[in-house]
mmCIF file of C-alpha atoms in Angstrom:
data_model
loop_
_atom_site.group_PDB
_atom_site.id
_atom_site.type_symbol
_atom_site.label_atom_id
_atom_site.label_comp_id
_atom_site.label_asym_id
_atom_site.label_seq_id
_atom_site.Cartn_x
_atom_site.Cartn_y
_atom_site.Cartn_z
ATOM 1 C CA UNK A 1 -42.280 -272.972 153.043
ATOM 2 C CA UNK A 2 -40.897 -269.939 151.328
ATOM 3 C CA UNK A 3 -43.053 -267.438 149.478
ATOM 4 C CA UNK A 4 -42.382 -264.244 147.613
ATOM 5 C CA UNK A 5 -44.780 -261.359 147.319
ATOM 6 C CA UNK A 6 -44.526 -258.635 144.723
ATOM 7 C CA UNK A 7 -46.932 -255.765 144.185
ATOM 8 C CA UNK A 8 -48.707 -254.227 142.479
ATOM 9 C CA UNK A 9 -49.507 -256.680 139.652
ATOM 10 C CA UNK A 10 -50.202 -253.917 137.161
ATOM 11 C CA UNK A 11 -49.405 -250.247 137.137
ATOM 12 C CA UNK A 12 -50.046 -247.399 134.694
ATOM 13 C CA UNK A 13 -48.000 -244.291 135.394
ATOM 14 C CA UNK A 14 -47.491 -240.998 133.524
ATOM 15 C CA UNK A 15 -44.087 -240.000 132.260
ATOM 16 C CA UNK A 16 -42.172 -238.069 134.899
ATOM 17 C CA UNK A 17 -43.974 -239.626 137.847
ATOM 18 C CA UNK A 18 -42.160 -241.584 140.586
ATOM 19 C CA UNK A 19 -42.171 -245.375 140.980
ATOM 20 C CA UNK A 20 -41.986 -247.729 143.892
ATOM 21 C CA UNK A 21 -42.300 -251.498 143.513
ATOM 22 C CA UNK A 22 -41.990 -253.659 146.578
ATOM 23 C CA UNK A 23 -41.017 -257.276 147.048
ATOM 24 C CA UNK A 24 -40.933 -259.297 150.236
ATOM 25 C CA UNK A 25 -39.839 -262.859 150.919
ATOM 26 C CA UNK A 26 -41.181 -265.042 153.697
ATOM 27 C CA UNK A 27 -39.926 -268.251 155.220
ATOM 28 C CA UNK A 28 -36.190 -267.807 154.701
ATOM 29 C CA UNK A 29 -33.313 -265.713 155.966
ATOM 30 C CA UNK A 30 -30.607 -263.778 154.142
ATOM 31 C CA UNK A 31 -31.832 -264.503 150.641
ATOM 32 C CA UNK A 32 -30.144 -263.127 147.540
ATOM 33 C CA UNK A 33 -32.663 -260.744 145.985
ATOM 34 C CA UNK A 34 -32.975 -259.709 142.355
ATOM 35 C CA UNK A 35 -34.898 -257.235 140.174
ATOM 36 C CA UNK A 36 -35.309 -258.181 136.523
ATOM 37 C CA UNK A 37 -37.042 -256.482 133.625
ATOM 38 C CA UNK A 38 -38.466 -258.406 130.686
ATOM 39 C CA UNK A 39 -39.395 -256.677 127.449
ATOM 40 C CA UNK A 40 -42.083 -258.349 125.321
ATOM 41 C CA UNK A 41 -40.726 -261.531 123.770
ATOM 42 C CA UNK A 42 -37.313 -261.035 125.295
ATOM 43 C CA UNK A 43 -35.227 -262.638 127.995
ATOM 44 C CA UNK A 44 -34.689 -261.439 131.525
ATOM 45 C CA UNK A 45 -32.477 -258.396 132.006
ATOM 46 C CA UNK A 46 -30.899 -258.208 135.448
ATOM 47 C CA UNK A 47 -31.296 -254.707 136.893
ATOM 48 C CA UNK A 48 -30.139 -255.028 140.512
ATOM 49 C CA UNK A 49 -29.184 -257.705 142.974
ATOM 50 C CA UNK A 50 -28.523 -257.718 146.665
ATOM 51 C CA UNK A 51 -26.727 -260.233 148.903
ATOM 52 C CA UNK A 52 -27.536 -258.462 152.163
ATOM 53 C CA UNK A 53 -29.182 -255.440 153.840
ATOM 54 C CA UNK A 54 -27.961 -252.223 152.280
ATOM 55 C CA UNK A 55 -25.863 -254.055 149.681
ATOM 56 C CA UNK A 56 -27.015 -253.294 146.132
ATOM 57 C CA UNK A 57 -25.253 -254.123 142.893
ATOM 58 C CA UNK A 58 -26.413 -252.392 139.747
ATOM 59 C CA UNK A 59 -26.044 -254.207 136.461
ATOM 60 C CA UNK A 60 -27.443 -251.610 134.083
ATOM 61 C CA UNK A 61 -26.991 -247.846 134.558
ATOM 62 C CA UNK A 62 -30.403 -246.269 134.034
ATOM 63 C CA UNK A 63 -33.277 -244.367 135.474
ATOM 64 C CA UNK A 64 -33.916 -246.815 138.322
ATOM 65 C CA UNK A 65 -32.556 -247.491 141.786
ATOM 66 C CA UNK A 66 -33.012 -250.243 144.358
ATOM 67 C CA UNK A 67 -32.880 -250.490 148.104
ATOM 68 C CA UNK A 68 -32.922 -253.249 150.660
ATOM 69 C CA UNK A 69 -34.016 -251.722 153.977
ATOM 70 C CA UNK A 70 -34.703 -255.114 155.625
ATOM 71 C CA UNK A 71 -33.365 -258.633 155.132
ATOM 72 C CA UNK A 72 -36.386 -259.849 153.173
ATOM 73 C CA UNK A 73 -37.531 -256.596 151.527
ATOM 74 C CA UNK A 74 -36.382 -255.298 148.176
ATOM 75 C CA UNK A 75 -37.655 -252.090 146.614
ATOM 76 C CA UNK A 76 -37.303 -250.790 143.075
ATOM 77 C CA UNK A 77 -37.687 -247.057 142.613
ATOM 78 C CA UNK A 78 -37.529 -244.235 140.149
ATOM 79 C CA UNK A 79 -37.784 -240.492 140.677
ATOM 80 C CA UNK A 80 -39.031 -239.772 137.177
ATOM 81 C CA UNK A 81 -40.316 -242.471 134.858
ATOM 82 C CA UNK A 82 -39.501 -242.561 131.182
ATOM 83 C CA UNK A 83 -41.541 -244.197 128.416
ATOM 84 C CA UNK A 84 -38.698 -246.693 127.970
ATOM 85 C CA UNK A 85 -39.223 -247.909 131.591
ATOM 86 C CA UNK A 86 -42.372 -249.749 130.486
ATOM 87 C CA UNK A 87 -42.050 -253.522 130.843
ATOM 88 C CA UNK A 88 -42.627 -256.556 133.029
ATOM 89 C CA UNK A 89 -40.681 -256.330 136.279
ATOM 90 C CA UNK A 90 -39.862 -259.437 138.240
ATOM 91 C CA UNK A 91 -38.489 -259.819 141.710
ATOM 92 C CA UNK A 92 -36.689 -263.036 142.511
ATOM 93 C CA UNK A 93 -34.845 -264.683 145.376
ATOM 94 C CA UNK A 94 -32.483 -267.547 145.824
ATOM 95 C CA UNK A 95 -30.293 -268.910 148.584
ATOM 96 C CA UNK A 96 -26.526 -269.129 148.698
ATOM 97 C CA UNK A 97 -24.477 -266.397 147.070
ATOM 98 C CA UNK A 98 -21.853 -268.890 146.002
ATOM 99 C CA UNK A 99 -24.070 -271.943 145.370
ATOM 100 C CA UNK A 100 -25.964 -273.231 142.389
ATOM 101 C CA UNK A 101 -29.516 -272.807 143.588
ATOM 102 C CA UNK A 102 -32.606 -272.055 141.568
ATOM 103 C CA UNK A 103 -34.300 -268.658 141.594
ATOM 104 C CA UNK A 104 -37.911 -268.220 142.639
ATOM 105 C CA UNK A 105 -39.954 -265.384 141.183
ATOM 106 C CA UNK A 106 -42.702 -263.098 142.360
ATOM 107 C CA UNK A 107 -45.842 -262.690 140.263
ATOM 108 C CA UNK A 108 -44.382 -259.738 138.356
ATOM 109 C CA UNK A 109 -45.508 -256.172 137.806
ATOM 110 C CA UNK A 110 -46.690 -255.021 134.389
ATOM 111 C CA UNK A 111 -45.656 -251.348 134.231
ATOM 112 C CA UNK A 112 -46.967 -249.120 131.484
ATOM 113 C CA UNK A 113 -45.630 -245.589 131.298
ATOM 114 C CA UNK A 114 -47.932 -243.257 129.341
ATOM 115 C CA UNK B 1 -19.029 -261.867 126.174
ATOM 116 C CA UNK B 2 -21.603 -264.236 127.522
ATOM 117 C CA UNK B 3 -24.232 -265.628 125.186
ATOM 118 C CA UNK B 4 -27.110 -268.062 125.354
ATOM 119 C CA UNK B 5 -28.942 -269.065 122.175
ATOM 120 C CA UNK B 6 -32.375 -270.649 121.871
ATOM 121 C CA UNK B 7 -34.808 -270.833 118.961
ATOM 122 C CA UNK B 8 -37.297 -267.997 119.093
ATOM 123 C CA UNK B 9 -40.371 -270.075 118.434
ATOM 124 C CA UNK B 10 -41.370 -273.708 117.907
ATOM 125 C CA UNK B 11 -44.636 -275.386 117.013
ATOM 126 C CA UNK B 12 -45.669 -278.899 117.930
ATOM 127 C CA UNK B 13 -48.766 -281.075 117.989
ATOM 128 C CA UNK B 14 -50.664 -282.186 121.053
ATOM 129 C CA UNK B 15 -49.502 -285.646 122.156
ATOM 130 C CA UNK B 16 -46.193 -285.369 120.294
ATOM 131 C CA UNK B 17 -42.611 -284.848 121.538
ATOM 132 C CA UNK B 18 -40.614 -281.662 121.169
ATOM 133 C CA UNK B 19 -36.967 -280.843 121.870
ATOM 134 C CA UNK B 20 -35.917 -277.299 122.695
ATOM 135 C CA UNK B 21 -32.209 -276.646 122.272
ATOM 136 C CA UNK B 22 -29.985 -274.217 124.147
ATOM 137 C CA UNK B 23 -26.335 -273.434 123.400
ATOM 138 C CA UNK B 24 -24.210 -271.280 125.651
ATOM 139 C CA UNK B 25 -20.892 -269.500 125.925
ATOM 140 C CA UNK B 26 -20.325 -268.166 129.414
ATOM 141 C CA UNK B 27 -17.554 -267.163 131.757
ATOM 142 C CA UNK B 28 -17.437 -270.365 133.725
ATOM 143 C CA UNK B 29 -20.214 -272.825 134.370
ATOM 144 C CA UNK B 30 -21.996 -273.688 137.580
ATOM 145 C CA UNK B 31 -25.123 -275.305 136.231
ATOM 146 C CA UNK B 32 -27.899 -274.873 133.711
ATOM 147 C CA UNK B 33 -31.553 -274.203 134.519
ATOM 148 C CA UNK B 34 -34.753 -274.523 132.531
ATOM 149 C CA UNK B 35 -37.804 -272.426 133.390
ATOM 150 C CA UNK B 36 -41.332 -272.371 132.040
ATOM 151 C CA UNK B 37 -43.119 -269.065 131.635
ATOM 152 C CA UNK B 38 -46.769 -268.757 130.641
ATOM 153 C CA UNK B 39 -47.777 -265.513 128.986
ATOM 154 C CA UNK B 40 -48.070 -262.695 131.508
ATOM 155 C CA UNK B 41 -46.819 -264.825 134.379
ATOM 156 C CA UNK B 42 -43.579 -265.312 136.240
ATOM 157 C CA UNK B 43 -41.104 -268.047 135.277
ATOM 158 C CA UNK B 44 -41.303 -271.289 137.213
ATOM 159 C CA UNK B 45 -38.391 -273.676 137.734
ATOM 160 C CA UNK B 46 -38.392 -276.899 135.735
ATOM 161 C CA UNK B 47 -34.958 -278.502 135.918
ATOM 162 C CA UNK B 48 -31.301 -278.172 136.782
ATOM 163 C CA UNK B 49 -28.276 -279.863 135.216
ATOM 164 C CA UNK B 50 -24.688 -279.528 136.362
ATOM 165 C CA UNK B 51 -23.234 -282.856 135.207
ATOM 166 C CA UNK B 52 -23.361 -284.310 131.701
ATOM 167 C CA UNK B 53 -26.308 -286.501 130.940
ATOM 168 C CA UNK B 54 -30.048 -286.707 131.105
ATOM 169 C CA UNK B 55 -32.269 -285.712 134.020
ATOM 170 C CA UNK B 56 -35.845 -286.954 133.838
ATOM 171 C CA UNK B 57 -38.835 -285.497 135.624
ATOM 172 C CA UNK B 58 -42.090 -287.019 134.484
ATOM 173 C CA UNK B 59 -42.923 -285.780 130.984
ATOM 174 C CA UNK B 60 -39.991 -283.371 131.017
ATOM 175 C CA UNK B 61 -36.315 -284.276 130.612
ATOM 176 C CA UNK B 62 -33.240 -282.096 130.356
ATOM 177 C CA UNK B 63 -29.880 -282.999 128.849
ATOM 178 C CA UNK B 64 -26.491 -281.373 129.253
ATOM 179 C CA UNK B 65 -23.152 -281.654 127.406
ATOM 180 C CA UNK B 66 -20.646 -279.339 129.018
ATOM 181 C CA UNK B 67 -17.955 -279.988 126.431
ATOM 182 C CA UNK B 68 -20.305 -278.839 123.667
ATOM 183 C CA UNK B 69 -21.912 -276.006 125.625
ATOM 184 C CA UNK B 70 -25.268 -277.532 124.813
ATOM 185 C CA UNK B 71 -28.467 -278.486 126.522
ATOM 186 C CA UNK B 72 -31.947 -279.481 125.499
ATOM 187 C CA UNK B 73 -35.333 -279.729 127.149
ATOM 188 C CA UNK B 74 -37.450 -282.632 125.977
ATOM 189 C CA UNK B 75 -41.201 -282.484 126.466
ATOM 190 C CA UNK B 76 -43.184 -285.707 125.886
ATOM 191 C CA UNK B 77 -46.906 -286.310 125.473
ATOM 192 C CA UNK B 78 -47.482 -282.660 124.838
ATOM 193 C CA UNK B 79 -50.561 -281.065 126.318
ATOM 194 C CA UNK B 80 -52.189 -277.753 125.423
ATOM 195 C CA UNK B 81 -51.160 -276.380 128.815
ATOM 196 C CA UNK B 82 -47.510 -276.806 127.785
ATOM 197 C CA UNK B 83 -47.932 -273.790 125.479
ATOM 198 C CA UNK B 84 -45.531 -271.342 127.070
ATOM 199 C CA UNK B 85 -42.071 -269.853 126.747
ATOM 200 C CA UNK B 86 -39.143 -271.954 127.925
ATOM 201 C CA UNK B 87 -36.125 -270.099 129.270
ATOM 202 C CA UNK B 88 -32.625 -271.509 129.462
ATOM 203 C CA UNK B 89 -30.302 -269.953 132.066
ATOM 204 C CA UNK B 90 -26.670 -270.661 132.916
ATOM 205 C CA UNK B 91 -24.998 -269.900 136.224
ATOM 206 C CA UNK B 92 -21.577 -268.416 135.484
ATOM 207 C CA UNK B 93 -18.363 -268.457 137.505
ATOM 208 C CA UNK B 94 -19.680 -265.630 139.724
ATOM 209 C CA UNK B 95 -22.864 -267.578 140.432
ATOM 210 C CA UNK B 96 -24.919 -265.130 138.423
ATOM 211 C CA UNK B 97 -27.687 -266.394 136.162
ATOM 212 C CA UNK B 98 -27.302 -265.569 132.479
ATOM 213 C CA UNK B 99 -30.622 -265.852 130.655
ATOM 214 C CA UNK B 100 -31.521 -266.821 127.145
ATOM 215 C CA UNK B 101 -34.326 -264.945 125.372
ATOM 216 C CA UNK B 102 -36.642 -267.903 125.650
ATOM 217 C CA UNK B 103 -38.361 -270.218 123.186
ATOM 218 C CA UNK B 104 -42.083 -269.706 122.624
ATOM 219 C CA UNK B 105 -43.679 -273.133 122.221
ATOM 220 C CA UNK B 106 -47.045 -273.297 120.428
ATOM 221 C CA UNK B 107 -49.045 -276.474 120.774
ATOM 222 C CA UNK B 108 -51.644 -277.242 118.098
ATOM 223 C CA UNK B 109 -54.527 -279.692 118.559
#
């Protein structure tokens, strides 16, 4: 069966510090991978998605970047965090770029920038 | 633009029935998804509709009318553990998921 791992679960970082959140998927090949951010009481904002190694699409220009160094690994990074980067970050995967398949989510990372 | 509307919050009583509505305007349509999200946790998949009509899964049912751009999630025999946010998401013509803001459901004893 497929599983998705995302870590860490919680993170408190000072303003101006770097960020690296990692997500890995097991049990499937060539998944579509996604990074979302969810503000308190709000919906999911798509940040980045990837349909293959090295292929990254950015939905919202901001202080973050993403990379996919391996087929089942997706990394969200920042060189210098801002207070506005605080939020709940979710990694997700689904199969089939051009198919209607459900997305499966990692446990999420609660990031607080102080 | 693309838009999905859901009520912000609903309250219901344990054992009762509640209907959570979702209306959408998207660039194309390739299916509608409902997710449940408990506070502080990740969303989990509940249901998928791509054709008009009702899909039933135990205590949960989901309905779709494509001509009206409308869906609802029906929860029966409510339990305290059903207290959560319910997210509606539509897959558009590019097979991207467009998310509603979610409906926070509060269950009272």
